[in-house]
JSON list of C-alpha atoms and ligand atoms in Angstrom, two decimals:
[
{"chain": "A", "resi": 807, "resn": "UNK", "atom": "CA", "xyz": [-31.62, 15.89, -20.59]},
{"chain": "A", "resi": 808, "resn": "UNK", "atom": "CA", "xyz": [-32.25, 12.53, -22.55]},
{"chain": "A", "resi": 809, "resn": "UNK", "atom": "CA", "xyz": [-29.86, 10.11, -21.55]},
{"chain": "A", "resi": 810, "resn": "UNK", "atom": "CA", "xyz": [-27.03, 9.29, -23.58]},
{"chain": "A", "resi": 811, "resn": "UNK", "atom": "CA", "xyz": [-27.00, 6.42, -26.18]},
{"chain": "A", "resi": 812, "resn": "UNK", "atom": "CA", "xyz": [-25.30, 3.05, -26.33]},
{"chain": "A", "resi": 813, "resn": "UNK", "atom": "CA", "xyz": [-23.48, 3.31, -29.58]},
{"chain": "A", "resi": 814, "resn": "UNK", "atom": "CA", "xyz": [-24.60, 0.87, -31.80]},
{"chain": "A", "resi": 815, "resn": "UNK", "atom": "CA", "xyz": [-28.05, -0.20, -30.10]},
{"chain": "A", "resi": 816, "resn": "UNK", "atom": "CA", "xyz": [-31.08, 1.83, -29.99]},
{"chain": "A", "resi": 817, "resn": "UNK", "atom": "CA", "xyz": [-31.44, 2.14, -26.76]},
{"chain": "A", "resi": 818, "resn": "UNK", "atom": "CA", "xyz": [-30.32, 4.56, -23.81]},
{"chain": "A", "resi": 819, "resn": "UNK", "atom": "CA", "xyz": [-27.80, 4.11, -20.90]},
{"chain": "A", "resi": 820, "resn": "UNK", "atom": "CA", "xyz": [-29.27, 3.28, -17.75]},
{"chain": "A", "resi": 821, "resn": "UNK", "atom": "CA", "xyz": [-26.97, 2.84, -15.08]},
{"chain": "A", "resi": 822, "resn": "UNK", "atom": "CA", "xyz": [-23.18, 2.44, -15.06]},
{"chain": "A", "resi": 823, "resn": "UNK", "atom": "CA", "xyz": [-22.04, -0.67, -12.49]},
{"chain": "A", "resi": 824, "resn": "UNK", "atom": "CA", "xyz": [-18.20, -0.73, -12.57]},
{"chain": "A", "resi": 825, "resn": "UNK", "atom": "CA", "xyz": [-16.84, -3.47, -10.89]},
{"chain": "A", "resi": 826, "resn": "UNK", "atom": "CA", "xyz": [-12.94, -3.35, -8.88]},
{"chain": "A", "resi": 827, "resn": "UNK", "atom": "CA", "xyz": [-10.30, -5.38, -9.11]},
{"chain": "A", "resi": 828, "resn": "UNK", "atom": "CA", "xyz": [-11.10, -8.79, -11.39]},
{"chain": "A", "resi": 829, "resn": "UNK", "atom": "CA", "xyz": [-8.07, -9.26, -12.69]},
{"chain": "A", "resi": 830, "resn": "UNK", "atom": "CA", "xyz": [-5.12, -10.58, -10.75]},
{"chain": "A", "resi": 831, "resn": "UNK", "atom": "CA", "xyz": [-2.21, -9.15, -11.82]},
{"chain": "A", "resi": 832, "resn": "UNK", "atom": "CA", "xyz": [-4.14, -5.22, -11.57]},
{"chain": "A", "resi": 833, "resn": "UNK", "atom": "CA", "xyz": [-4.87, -6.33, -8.13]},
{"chain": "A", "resi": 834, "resn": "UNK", "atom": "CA", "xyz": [-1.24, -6.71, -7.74]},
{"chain": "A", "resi": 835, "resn": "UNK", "atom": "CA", "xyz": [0.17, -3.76, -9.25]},
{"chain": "A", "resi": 836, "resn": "UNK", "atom": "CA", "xyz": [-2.45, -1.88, -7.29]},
{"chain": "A", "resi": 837, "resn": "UNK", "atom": "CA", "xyz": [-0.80, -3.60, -4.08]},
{"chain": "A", "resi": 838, "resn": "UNK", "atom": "CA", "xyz": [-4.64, -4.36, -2.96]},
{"chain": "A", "resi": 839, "resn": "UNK", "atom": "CA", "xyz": [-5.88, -8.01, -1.46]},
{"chain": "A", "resi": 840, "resn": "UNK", "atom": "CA", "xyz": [-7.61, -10.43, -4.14]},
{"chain": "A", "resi": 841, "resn": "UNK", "atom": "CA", "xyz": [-11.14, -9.94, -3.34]},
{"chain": "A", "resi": 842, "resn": "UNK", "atom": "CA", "xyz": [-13.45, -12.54, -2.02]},
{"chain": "A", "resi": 843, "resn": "UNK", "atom": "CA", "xyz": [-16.60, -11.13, -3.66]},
{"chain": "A", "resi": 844, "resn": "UNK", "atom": "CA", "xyz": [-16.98, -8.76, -6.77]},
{"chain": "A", "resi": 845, "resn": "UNK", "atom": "CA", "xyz": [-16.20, -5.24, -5.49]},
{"chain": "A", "resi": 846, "resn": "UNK", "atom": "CA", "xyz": [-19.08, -2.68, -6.86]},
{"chain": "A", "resi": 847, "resn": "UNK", "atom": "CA", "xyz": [-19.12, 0.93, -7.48]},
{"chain": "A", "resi": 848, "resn": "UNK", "atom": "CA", "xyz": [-21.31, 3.41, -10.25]},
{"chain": "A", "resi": 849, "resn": "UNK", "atom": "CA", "xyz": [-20.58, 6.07, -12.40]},
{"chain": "A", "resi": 850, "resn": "UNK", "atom": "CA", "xyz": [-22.83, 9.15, -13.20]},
{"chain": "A", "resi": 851, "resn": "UNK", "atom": "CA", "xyz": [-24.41, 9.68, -16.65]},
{"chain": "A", "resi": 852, "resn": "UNK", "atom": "CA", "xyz": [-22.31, 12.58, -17.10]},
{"chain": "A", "resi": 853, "resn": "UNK", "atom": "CA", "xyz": [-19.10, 10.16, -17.82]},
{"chain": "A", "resi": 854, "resn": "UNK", "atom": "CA", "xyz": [-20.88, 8.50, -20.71]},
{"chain": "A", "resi": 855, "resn": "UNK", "atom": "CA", "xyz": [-18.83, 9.74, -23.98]},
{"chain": "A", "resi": 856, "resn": "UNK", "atom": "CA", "xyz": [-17.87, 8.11, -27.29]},
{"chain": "A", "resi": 857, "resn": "UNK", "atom": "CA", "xyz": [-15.21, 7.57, -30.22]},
{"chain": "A", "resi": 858, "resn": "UNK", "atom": "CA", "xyz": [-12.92, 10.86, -31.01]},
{"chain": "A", "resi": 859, "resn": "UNK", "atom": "CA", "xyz": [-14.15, 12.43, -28.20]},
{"chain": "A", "resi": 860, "resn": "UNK", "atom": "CA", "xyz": [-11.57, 14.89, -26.53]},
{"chain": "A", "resi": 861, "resn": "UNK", "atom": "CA", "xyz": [-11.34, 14.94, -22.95]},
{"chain": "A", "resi": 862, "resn": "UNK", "atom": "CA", "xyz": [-10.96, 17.78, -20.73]},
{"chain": "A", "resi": 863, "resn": "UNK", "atom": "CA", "xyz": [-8.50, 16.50, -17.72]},
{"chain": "A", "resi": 864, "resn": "UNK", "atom": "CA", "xyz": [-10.32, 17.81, -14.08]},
{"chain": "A", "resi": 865, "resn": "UNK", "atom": "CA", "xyz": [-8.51, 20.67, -12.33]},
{"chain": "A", "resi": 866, "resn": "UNK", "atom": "CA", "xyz": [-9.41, 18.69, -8.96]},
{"chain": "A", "resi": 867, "resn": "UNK", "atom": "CA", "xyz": [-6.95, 15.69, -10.38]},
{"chain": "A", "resi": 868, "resn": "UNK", "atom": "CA", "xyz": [-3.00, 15.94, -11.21]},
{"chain": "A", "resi": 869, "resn": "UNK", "atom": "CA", "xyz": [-3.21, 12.08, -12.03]},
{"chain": "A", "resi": 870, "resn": "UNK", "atom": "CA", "xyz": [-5.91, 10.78, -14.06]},
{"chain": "A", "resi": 871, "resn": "UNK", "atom": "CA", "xyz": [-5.08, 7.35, -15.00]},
{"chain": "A", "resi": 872, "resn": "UNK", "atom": "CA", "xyz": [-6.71, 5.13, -18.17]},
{"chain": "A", "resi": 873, "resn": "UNK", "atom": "CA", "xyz": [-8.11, 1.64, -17.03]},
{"chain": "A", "resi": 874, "resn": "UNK", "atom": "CA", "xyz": [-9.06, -0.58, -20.63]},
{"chain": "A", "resi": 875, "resn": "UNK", "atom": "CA", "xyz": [-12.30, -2.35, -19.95]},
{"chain": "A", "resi": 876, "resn": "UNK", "atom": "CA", "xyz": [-14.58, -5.02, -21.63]},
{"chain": "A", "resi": 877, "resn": "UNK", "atom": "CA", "xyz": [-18.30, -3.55, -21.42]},
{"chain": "A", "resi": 878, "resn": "UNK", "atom": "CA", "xyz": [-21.45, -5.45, -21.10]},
{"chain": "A", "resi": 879, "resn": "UNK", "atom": "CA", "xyz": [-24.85, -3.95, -22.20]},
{"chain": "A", "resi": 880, "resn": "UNK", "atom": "CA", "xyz": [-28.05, -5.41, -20.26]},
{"chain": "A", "resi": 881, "resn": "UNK", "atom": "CA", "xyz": [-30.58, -6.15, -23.05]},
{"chain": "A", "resi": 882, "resn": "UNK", "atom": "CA", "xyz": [-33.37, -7.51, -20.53]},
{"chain": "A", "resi": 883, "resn": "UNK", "atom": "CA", "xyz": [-34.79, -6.63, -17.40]},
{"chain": "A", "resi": 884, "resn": "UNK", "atom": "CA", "xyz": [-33.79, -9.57, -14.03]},
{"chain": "A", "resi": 885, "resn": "UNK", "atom": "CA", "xyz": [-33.43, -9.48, -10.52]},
{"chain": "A", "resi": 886, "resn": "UNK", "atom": "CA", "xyz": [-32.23, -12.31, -8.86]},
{"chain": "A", "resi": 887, "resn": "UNK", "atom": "CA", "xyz": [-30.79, -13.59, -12.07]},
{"chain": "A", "resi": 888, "resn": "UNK", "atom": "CA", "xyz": [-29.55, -17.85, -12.03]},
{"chain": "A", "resi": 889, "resn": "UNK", "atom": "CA", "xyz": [-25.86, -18.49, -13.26]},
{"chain": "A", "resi": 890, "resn": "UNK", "atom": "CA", "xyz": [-27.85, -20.68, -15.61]},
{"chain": "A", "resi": 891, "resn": "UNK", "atom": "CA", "xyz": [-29.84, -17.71, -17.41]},
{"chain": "A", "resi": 892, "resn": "UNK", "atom": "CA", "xyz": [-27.39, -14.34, -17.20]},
{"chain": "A", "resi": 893, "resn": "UNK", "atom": "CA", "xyz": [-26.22, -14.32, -20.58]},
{"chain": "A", "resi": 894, "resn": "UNK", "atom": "CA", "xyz": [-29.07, -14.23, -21.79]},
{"chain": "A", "resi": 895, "resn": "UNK", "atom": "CA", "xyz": [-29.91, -10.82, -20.53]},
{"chain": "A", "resi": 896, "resn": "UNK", "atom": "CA", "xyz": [-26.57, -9.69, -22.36]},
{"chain": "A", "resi": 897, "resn": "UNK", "atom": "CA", "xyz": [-27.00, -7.38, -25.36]},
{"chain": "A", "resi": 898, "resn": "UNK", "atom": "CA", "xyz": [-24.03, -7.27, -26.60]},
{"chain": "A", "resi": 899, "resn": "UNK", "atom": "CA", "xyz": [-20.32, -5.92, -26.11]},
{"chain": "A", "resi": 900, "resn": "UNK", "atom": "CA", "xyz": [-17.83, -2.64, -26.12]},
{"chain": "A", "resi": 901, "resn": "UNK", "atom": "CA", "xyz": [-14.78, -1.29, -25.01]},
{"chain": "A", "resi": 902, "resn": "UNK", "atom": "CA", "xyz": [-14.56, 1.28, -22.85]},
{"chain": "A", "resi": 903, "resn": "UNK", "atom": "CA", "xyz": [-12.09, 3.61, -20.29]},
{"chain": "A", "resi": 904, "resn": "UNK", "atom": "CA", "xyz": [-12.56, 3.72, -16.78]},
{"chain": "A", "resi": 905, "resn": "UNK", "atom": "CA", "xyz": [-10.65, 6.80, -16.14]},
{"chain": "A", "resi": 906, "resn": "UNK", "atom": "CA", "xyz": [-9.76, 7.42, -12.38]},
{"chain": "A", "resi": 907, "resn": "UNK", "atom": "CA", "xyz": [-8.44, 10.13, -10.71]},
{"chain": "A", "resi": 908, "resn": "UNK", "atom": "CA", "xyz": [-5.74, 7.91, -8.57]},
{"chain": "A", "resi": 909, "resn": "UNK", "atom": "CA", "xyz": [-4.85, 11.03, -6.67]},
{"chain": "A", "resi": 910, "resn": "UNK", "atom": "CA", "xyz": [-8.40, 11.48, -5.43]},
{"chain": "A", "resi": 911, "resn": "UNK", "atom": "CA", "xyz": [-9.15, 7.67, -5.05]},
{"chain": "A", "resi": 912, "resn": "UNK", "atom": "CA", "xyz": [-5.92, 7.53, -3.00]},
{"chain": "A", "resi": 913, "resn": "UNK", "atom": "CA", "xyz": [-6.97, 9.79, -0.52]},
{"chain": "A", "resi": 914, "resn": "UNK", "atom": "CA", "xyz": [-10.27, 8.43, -0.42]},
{"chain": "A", "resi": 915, "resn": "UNK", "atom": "CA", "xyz": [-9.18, 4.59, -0.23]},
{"chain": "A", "resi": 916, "resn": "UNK", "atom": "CA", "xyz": [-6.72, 5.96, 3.18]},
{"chain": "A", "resi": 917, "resn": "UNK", "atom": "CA", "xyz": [-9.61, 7.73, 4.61]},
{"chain": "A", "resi": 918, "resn": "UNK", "atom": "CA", "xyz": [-12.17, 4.79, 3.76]},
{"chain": "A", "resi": 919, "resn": "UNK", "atom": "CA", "xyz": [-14.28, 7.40, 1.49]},
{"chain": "A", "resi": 920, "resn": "UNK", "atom": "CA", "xyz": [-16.33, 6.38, -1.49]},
{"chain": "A", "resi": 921, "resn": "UNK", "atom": "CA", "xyz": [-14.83, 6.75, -5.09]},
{"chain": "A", "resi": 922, "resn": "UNK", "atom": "CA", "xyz": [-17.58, 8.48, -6.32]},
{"chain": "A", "resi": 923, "resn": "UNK", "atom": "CA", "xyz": [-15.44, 12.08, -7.34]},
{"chain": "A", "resi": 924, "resn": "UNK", "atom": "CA", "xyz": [-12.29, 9.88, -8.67]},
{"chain": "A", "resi": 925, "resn": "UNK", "atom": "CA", "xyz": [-14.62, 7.61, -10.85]},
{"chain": "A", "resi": 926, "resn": "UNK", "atom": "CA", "xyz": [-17.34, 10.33, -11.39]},
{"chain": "A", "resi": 927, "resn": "UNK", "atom": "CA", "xyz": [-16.20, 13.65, -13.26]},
{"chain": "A", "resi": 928, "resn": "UNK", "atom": "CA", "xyz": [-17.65, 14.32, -16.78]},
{"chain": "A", "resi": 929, "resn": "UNK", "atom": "CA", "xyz": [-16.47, 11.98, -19.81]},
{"chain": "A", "resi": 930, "resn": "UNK", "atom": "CA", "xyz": [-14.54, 9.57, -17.34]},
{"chain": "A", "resi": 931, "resn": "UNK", "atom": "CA", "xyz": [-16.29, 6.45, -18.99]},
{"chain": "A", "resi": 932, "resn": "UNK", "atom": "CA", "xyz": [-16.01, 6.86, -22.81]},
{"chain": "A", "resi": 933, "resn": "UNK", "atom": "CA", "xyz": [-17.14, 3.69, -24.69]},
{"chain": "A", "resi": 934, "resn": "UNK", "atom": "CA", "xyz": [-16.74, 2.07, -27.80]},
{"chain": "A", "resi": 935, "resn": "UNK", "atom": "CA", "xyz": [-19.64, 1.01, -30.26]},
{"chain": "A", "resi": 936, "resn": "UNK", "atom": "CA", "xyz": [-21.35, -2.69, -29.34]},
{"chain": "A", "resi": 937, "resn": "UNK", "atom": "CA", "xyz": [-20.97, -5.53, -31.26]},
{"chain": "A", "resi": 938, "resn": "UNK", "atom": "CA", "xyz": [-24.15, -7.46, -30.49]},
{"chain": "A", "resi": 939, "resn": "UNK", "atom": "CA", "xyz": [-23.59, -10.74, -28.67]},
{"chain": "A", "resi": 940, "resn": "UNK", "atom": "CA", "xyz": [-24.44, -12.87, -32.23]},
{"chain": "A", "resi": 941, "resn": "UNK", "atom": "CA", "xyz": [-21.13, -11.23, -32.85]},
{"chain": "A", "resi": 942, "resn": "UNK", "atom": "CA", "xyz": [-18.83, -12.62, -30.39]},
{"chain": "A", "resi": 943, "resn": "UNK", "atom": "CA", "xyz": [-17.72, -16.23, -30.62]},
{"chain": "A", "resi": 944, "resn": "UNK", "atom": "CA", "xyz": [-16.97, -16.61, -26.94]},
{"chain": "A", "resi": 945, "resn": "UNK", "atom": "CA", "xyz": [-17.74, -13.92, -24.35]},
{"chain": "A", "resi": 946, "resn": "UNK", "atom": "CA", "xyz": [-15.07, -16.07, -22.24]},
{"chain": "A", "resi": 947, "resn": "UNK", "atom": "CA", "xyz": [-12.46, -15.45, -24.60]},
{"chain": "A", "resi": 948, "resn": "UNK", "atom": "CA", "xyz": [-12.74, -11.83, -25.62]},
{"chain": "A", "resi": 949, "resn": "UNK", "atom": "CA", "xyz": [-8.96, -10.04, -25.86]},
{"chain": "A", "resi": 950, "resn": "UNK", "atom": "CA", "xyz": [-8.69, -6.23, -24.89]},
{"chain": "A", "resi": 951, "resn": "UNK", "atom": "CA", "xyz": [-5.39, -4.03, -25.67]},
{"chain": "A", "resi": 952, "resn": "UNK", "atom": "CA", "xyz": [-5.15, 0.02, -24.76]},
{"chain": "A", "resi": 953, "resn": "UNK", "atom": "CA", "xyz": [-2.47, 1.66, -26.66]},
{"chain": "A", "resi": 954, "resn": "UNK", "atom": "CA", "xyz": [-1.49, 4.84, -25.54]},
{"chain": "A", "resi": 955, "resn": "UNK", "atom": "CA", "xyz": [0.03, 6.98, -28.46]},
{"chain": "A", "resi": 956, "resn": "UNK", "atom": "CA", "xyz": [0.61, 4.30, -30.12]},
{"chain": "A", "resi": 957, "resn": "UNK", "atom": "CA", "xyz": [2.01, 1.65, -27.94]},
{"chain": "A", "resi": 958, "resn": "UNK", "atom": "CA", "xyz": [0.54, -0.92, -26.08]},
{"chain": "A", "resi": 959, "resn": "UNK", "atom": "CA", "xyz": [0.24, -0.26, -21.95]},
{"chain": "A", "resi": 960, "resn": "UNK", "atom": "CA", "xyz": [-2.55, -2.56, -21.33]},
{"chain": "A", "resi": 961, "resn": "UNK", "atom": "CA", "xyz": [-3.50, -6.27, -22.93]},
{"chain": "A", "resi": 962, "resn": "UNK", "atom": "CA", "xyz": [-6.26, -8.76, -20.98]},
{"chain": "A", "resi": 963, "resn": "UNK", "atom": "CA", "xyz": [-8.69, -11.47, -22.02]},
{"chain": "A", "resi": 964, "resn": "UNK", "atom": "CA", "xyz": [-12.02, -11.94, -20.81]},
{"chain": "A", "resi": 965, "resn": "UNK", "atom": "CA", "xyz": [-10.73, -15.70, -19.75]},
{"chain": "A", "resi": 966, "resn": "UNK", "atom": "CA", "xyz": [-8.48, -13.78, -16.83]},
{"chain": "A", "resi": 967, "resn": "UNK", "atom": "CA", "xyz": [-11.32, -12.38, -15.02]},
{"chain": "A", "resi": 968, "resn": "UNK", "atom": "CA", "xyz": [-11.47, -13.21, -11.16]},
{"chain": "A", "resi": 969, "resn": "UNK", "atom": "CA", "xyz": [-15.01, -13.29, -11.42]},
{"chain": "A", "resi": 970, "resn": "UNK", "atom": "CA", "xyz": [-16.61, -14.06, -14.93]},
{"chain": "A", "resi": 971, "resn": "UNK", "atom": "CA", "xyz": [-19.51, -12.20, -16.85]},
{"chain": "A", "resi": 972, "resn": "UNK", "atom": "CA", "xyz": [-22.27, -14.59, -15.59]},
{"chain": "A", "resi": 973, "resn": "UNK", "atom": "CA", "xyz": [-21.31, -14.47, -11.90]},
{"chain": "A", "resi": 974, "resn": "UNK", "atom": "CA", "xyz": [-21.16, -10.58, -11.96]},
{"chain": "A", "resi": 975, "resn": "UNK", "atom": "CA", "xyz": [-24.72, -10.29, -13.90]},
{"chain": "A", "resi": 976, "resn": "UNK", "atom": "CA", "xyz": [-26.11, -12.94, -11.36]},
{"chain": "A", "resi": 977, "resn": "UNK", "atom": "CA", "xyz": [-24.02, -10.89, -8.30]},
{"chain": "A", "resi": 978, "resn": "UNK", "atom": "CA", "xyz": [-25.25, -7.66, -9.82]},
{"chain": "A", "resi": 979, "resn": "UNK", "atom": "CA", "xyz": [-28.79, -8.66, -9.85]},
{"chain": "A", "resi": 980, "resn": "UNK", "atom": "CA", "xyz": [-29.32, -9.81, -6.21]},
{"chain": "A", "resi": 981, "resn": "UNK", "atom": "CA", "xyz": [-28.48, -5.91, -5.04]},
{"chain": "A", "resi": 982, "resn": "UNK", "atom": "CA", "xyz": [-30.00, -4.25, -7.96]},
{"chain": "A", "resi": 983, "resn": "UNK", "atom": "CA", "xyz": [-32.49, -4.91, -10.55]},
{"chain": "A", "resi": 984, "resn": "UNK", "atom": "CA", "xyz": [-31.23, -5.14, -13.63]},
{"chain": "A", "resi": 985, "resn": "UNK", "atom": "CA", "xyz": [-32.95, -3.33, -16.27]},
{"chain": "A", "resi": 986, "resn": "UNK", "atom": "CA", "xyz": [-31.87, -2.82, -20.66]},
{"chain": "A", "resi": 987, "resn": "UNK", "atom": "CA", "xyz": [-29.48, -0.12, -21.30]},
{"chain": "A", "resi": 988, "resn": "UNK", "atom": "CA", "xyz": [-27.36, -0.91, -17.82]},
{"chain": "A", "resi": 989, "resn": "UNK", "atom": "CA", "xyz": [-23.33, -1.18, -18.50]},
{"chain": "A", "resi": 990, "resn": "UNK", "atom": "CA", "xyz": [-21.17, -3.41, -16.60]},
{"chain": "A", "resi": 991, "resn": "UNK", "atom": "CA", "xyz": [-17.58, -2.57, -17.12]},
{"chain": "A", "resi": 992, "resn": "UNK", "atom": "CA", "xyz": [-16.15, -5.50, -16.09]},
{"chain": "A", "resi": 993, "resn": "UNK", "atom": "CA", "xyz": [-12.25, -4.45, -14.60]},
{"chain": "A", "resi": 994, "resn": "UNK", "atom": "CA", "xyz": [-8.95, -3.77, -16.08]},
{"chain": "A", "resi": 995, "resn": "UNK", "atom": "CA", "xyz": [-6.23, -5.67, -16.48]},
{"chain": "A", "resi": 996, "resn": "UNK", "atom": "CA", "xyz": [-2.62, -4.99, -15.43]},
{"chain": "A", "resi": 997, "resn": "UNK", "atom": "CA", "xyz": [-1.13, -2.30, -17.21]},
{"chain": "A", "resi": 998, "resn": "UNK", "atom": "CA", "xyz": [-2.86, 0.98, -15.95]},
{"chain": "A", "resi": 999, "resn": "UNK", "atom": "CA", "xyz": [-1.21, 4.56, -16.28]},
{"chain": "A", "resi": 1000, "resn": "UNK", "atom": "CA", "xyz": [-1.39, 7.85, -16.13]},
{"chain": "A", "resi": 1001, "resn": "UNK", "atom": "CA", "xyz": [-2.32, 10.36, -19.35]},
{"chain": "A", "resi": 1002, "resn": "UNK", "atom": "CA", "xyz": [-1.28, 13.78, -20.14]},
{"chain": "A", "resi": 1003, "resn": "UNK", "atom": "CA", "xyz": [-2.74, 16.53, -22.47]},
{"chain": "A", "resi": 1004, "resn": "UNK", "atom": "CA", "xyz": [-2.48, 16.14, -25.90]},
{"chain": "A", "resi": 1005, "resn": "UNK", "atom": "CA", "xyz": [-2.78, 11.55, -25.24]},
{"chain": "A", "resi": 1006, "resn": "UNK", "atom": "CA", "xyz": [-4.38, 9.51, -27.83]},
{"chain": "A", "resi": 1007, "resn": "UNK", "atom": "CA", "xyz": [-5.45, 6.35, -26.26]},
{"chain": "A", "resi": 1008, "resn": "UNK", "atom": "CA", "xyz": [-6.66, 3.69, -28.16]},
{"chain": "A", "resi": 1009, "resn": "UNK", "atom": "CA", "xyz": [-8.62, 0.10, -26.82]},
{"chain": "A", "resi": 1010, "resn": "UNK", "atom": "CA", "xyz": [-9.35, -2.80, -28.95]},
{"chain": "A", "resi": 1011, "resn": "UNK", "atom": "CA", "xyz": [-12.08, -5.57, -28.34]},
{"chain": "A", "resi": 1012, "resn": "UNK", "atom": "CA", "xyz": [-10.93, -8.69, -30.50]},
{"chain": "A", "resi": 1013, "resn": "UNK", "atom": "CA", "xyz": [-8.41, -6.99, -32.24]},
{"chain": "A", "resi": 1014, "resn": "UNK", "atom": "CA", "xyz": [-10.74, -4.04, -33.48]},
{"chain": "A", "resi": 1015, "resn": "UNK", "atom": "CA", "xyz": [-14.06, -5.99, -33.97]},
{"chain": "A", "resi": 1016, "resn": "UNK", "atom": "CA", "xyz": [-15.23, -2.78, -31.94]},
{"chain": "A", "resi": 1017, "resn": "UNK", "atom": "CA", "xyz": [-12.42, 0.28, -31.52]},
{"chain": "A", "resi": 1018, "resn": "UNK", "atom": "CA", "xyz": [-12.82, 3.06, -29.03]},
{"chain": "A", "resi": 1019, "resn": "UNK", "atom": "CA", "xyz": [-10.36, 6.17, -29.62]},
{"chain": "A", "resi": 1020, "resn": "UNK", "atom": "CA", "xyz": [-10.05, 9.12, -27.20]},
{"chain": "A", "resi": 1021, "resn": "UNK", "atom": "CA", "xyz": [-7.96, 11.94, -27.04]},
{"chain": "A", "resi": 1022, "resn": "UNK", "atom": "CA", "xyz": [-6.74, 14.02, -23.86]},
{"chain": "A", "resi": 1023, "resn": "UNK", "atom": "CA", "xyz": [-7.28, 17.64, -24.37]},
{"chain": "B", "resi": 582, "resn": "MG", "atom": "MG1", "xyz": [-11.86, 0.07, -13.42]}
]
């Protein structure tokens, strides 16, 4: 299997990095502690999927919940990457949905398990198109809004983040070696919820620069 695309560039996913709780008032809602240092797990390739896609909800979950997220594509390989020099290793941005089985990653938080089967199952990280970063004005400023059927559950800027785009690259790139075609999703804000069959949910990067529409089958 070839792996998939990033919509918009010409070049293939490599890894998913999905970072936890970076935005306050999610941390909140999620009654967890305000991290001290960016929290760091991966998706599979399998969750990669794209606009209009329809989603098949997992038999294994009875509460699969949408989390909005702003998406940074590597463009350039780094390890070890300086605050100075991260953004320039950026490609450009999307939207995307870090669907989570809460029921799974629940259990899995109380028994001090990894996420990997809540966060993991096929099409649980549909994205958006990328607007390159020539594109966007200010990376620090970028607005993101999920409607679900219509009506608006989650809204965050970029400028709310606990730990900014440059400190996660840099973070990132101490553990792992960044290489072109990695995505950071960078966190949700406040607002997540759950989806049932027959959901259209909708997320918006600048106020539909770049659009990302999924339904729940
Ligand atoms: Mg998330």
């Amino acid at each position: 299997m070839q792996n998939p695309k990033i919509p918009g560039f010409d070049i293939p996913v490599h890894n998913i990095y999905c970072i936890g709780r970076n935005y306050e008032q999610h941390v909140k809602e999620m009654g967890s502690p305000i991290p001290k240092m960016p929290l760091v797990f991966v998706k599979p390739l399998g969750t990669i999927c794209y606009n209009d896609t329809t989603i098949s909800l997992p038999i294994q979950s009875n509460d699969v919940h949408f989390e909005a997220e702003v998406v940074v594509a590597i463009s350039k390989s780094g390890k070890n990457i300086s605050h100075g020099s991260a953004m320039d290793h950026i490609a450009g941005y999307g939207v995307g949905i870090d669907l989570t089985a809460r029921d799974i990653q629940k259990l899995a938080k109380k028994q001090g398990h990894p996420w990997s089967i809540a966060k993991g199952f096929d099409d649980f990280a549909p994205i958006s198109e990328f607007s390159p970063v020539s594109e966007i004005e200010n990376p620090d400023n970028m607005d993101i809004k999920l409607f679900q059927n219509g009506f608006v559950k989650q809204h965050g800027n970029t400028s709310e983040m606990i730990f900014p785009i440059p400190n996660l690259i840099t973070f990132l790139s101490k553990i792992y070696t960044l290489h072109p075609g990695d995505l950071i999703f960078t966190g949700t804000p406040e607002g997540v919820g759950p989806v049932s069959s027959g959901d259209k949910l909708e997320v918006l990067l600048n106020n539909g620069v770049k659009s990302l529409t999924v339904n729940i089958g």
